[in-house]
Amino acid sequence: MVRTRAADRPGRRAAAVPRGQAALAQGWAVVLPDHQGPNAAYAAGPLAGRITLDGIRAAENFDPLGLSGRQTPVGLMGYSGGAIATGHAAELHENYALT
């Protein structure tokens, strides 16, 4: 597993936090991963898309959040490498992680 070093990139992390806080203030459940991919598989689009969808499914089924499972409305936003994962997740969502 590759550990990202968000502390070494405070500008990137800081840009995502206000957006997440704004969504939280509106009652959204928010997940803000920093995705580089396993074994530094950065920009491996389909893999990143599946990982993103797995994370969404995990959040939807995390009982303490009280979400509605697959009926939970989901929005995606990605910046830089996160846009690669987001774009592929949007393409894969209809055929991946259906259960």
Coordinates of C-alpha atoms in Angstrom, one line a residue:
M1 CA 0.0 0.0 0.0
V2 CA 1.3 3.4 -0.9
R3 CA 0.7 6.1 1.7
T4 CA 0.1 9.6 0.3
R5 CA 1.6 12.5 2.1
A6 CA -1.1 15.1 2.2
A7 CA 0.9 17.0 4.8
D8 CA 3.5 17.6 2.1
R9 CA 0.8 19.1 -0.2
P10 CA -1.2 21.4 2.0
G11 CA -2.6 23.4 -0.9
R12 CA -4.3 20.4 -2.4
R13 CA -5.8 19.2 0.8
A14 CA -6.8 22.7 1.8
A15 CA -8.7 23.2 -1.5
A16 CA -10.9 20.2 -0.9
V17 CA -11.7 20.8 2.7
P18 CA -13.9 24.0 2.3
R19 CA -15.9 22.2 -0.4
G20 CA -16.4 19.3 1.9
Q21 CA -17.4 21.5 4.8
A22 CA -19.9 23.4 2.7
A23 CA -21.5 20.0 1.7
L24 CA -21.6 18.9 5.3
A25 CA -23.3 22.1 6.3
Q26 CA -26.0 21.3 3.8
G27 CA -26.5 17.8 5.3
W28 CA -24.5 15.8 2.9
A29 CA -22.4 12.8 3.8
V30 CA -18.9 13.5 2.5
V31 CA -16.0 11.3 1.7
L32 CA -12.7 13.0 0.7
P33 CA -10.2 10.4 -0.3
D34 CA -6.7 11.2 -1.5
H35 CA -6.3 8.6 -4.3
Q36 CA -3.0 7.6 -5.7
G37 CA -3.9 3.9 -6.3
P38 CA -2.4 0.7 -5.0
N39 CA 1.3 0.3 -5.8
A40 CA 1.3 3.9 -7.1
A41 CA -1.0 2.9 -10.0
Y42 CA -1.6 6.6 -10.6
A43 CA -3.9 7.4 -13.6
A44 CA -4.9 3.7 -14.0
G45 CA -8.4 4.9 -14.8
P46 CA -10.6 1.8 -14.7
L47 CA -8.9 0.6 -11.4
A48 CA -9.3 4.1 -9.9
G49 CA -13.0 4.1 -10.9
R50 CA -13.7 0.8 -9.3
I51 CA -11.9 1.9 -6.1
T52 CA -14.0 5.0 -6.0
L53 CA -17.2 3.1 -6.5
D54 CA -16.1 0.6 -3.7
G55 CA -15.6 3.6 -1.4
I56 CA -19.1 5.0 -2.2
R57 CA -20.7 1.6 -1.6
A58 CA -18.8 1.4 1.7
A59 CA -20.1 4.8 2.8
E60 CA -23.7 4.0 1.7
N61 CA -23.6 0.8 3.8
F62 CA -21.9 2.3 6.9
D63 CA -24.8 2.0 9.3
P64 CA -23.8 4.9 11.7
L65 CA -24.4 7.3 8.7
G66 CA -28.0 6.2 8.4
L67 CA -28.0 6.5 4.6
S68 CA -30.4 4.7 2.3
G69 CA -28.0 2.3 0.7
R70 CA -28.1 2.3 -3.1
Q71 CA -31.0 4.8 -3.0
T72 CA -28.6 7.4 -1.5
P73 CA -28.1 10.3 -4.0
V74 CA -24.4 10.5 -4.9
G75 CA -22.3 13.3 -6.4
L76 CA -18.7 13.1 -7.5
M77 CA -16.1 15.7 -7.8
G78 CA -12.4 15.2 -8.7
Y79 CA -9.4 17.5 -8.9
S80 CA -6.3 16.6 -10.8
G81 CA -5.7 12.8 -10.4
G82 CA -9.0 12.6 -8.6
A83 CA -10.7 13.7 -11.8
I84 CA -9.3 10.6 -13.5
A85 CA -10.9 8.4 -10.8
T86 CA -14.1 10.4 -10.8
G87 CA -14.5 10.2 -14.6
H88 CA -13.9 6.5 -14.7
A89 CA -16.3 5.9 -11.8
A90 CA -19.0 7.8 -13.7
E91 CA -18.4 5.6 -16.7
L92 CA -18.4 2.3 -14.7
H93 CA -21.2 2.9 -12.2
E94 CA -24.0 1.3 -14.2
N95 CA -22.1 -2.0 -14.6
Y96 CA -19.9 -2.2 -11.5
A97 CA -20.8 -2.8 -7.9
L98 CA -24.4 -3.5 -8.5
T99 CA -25.0 -5.4 -5.3

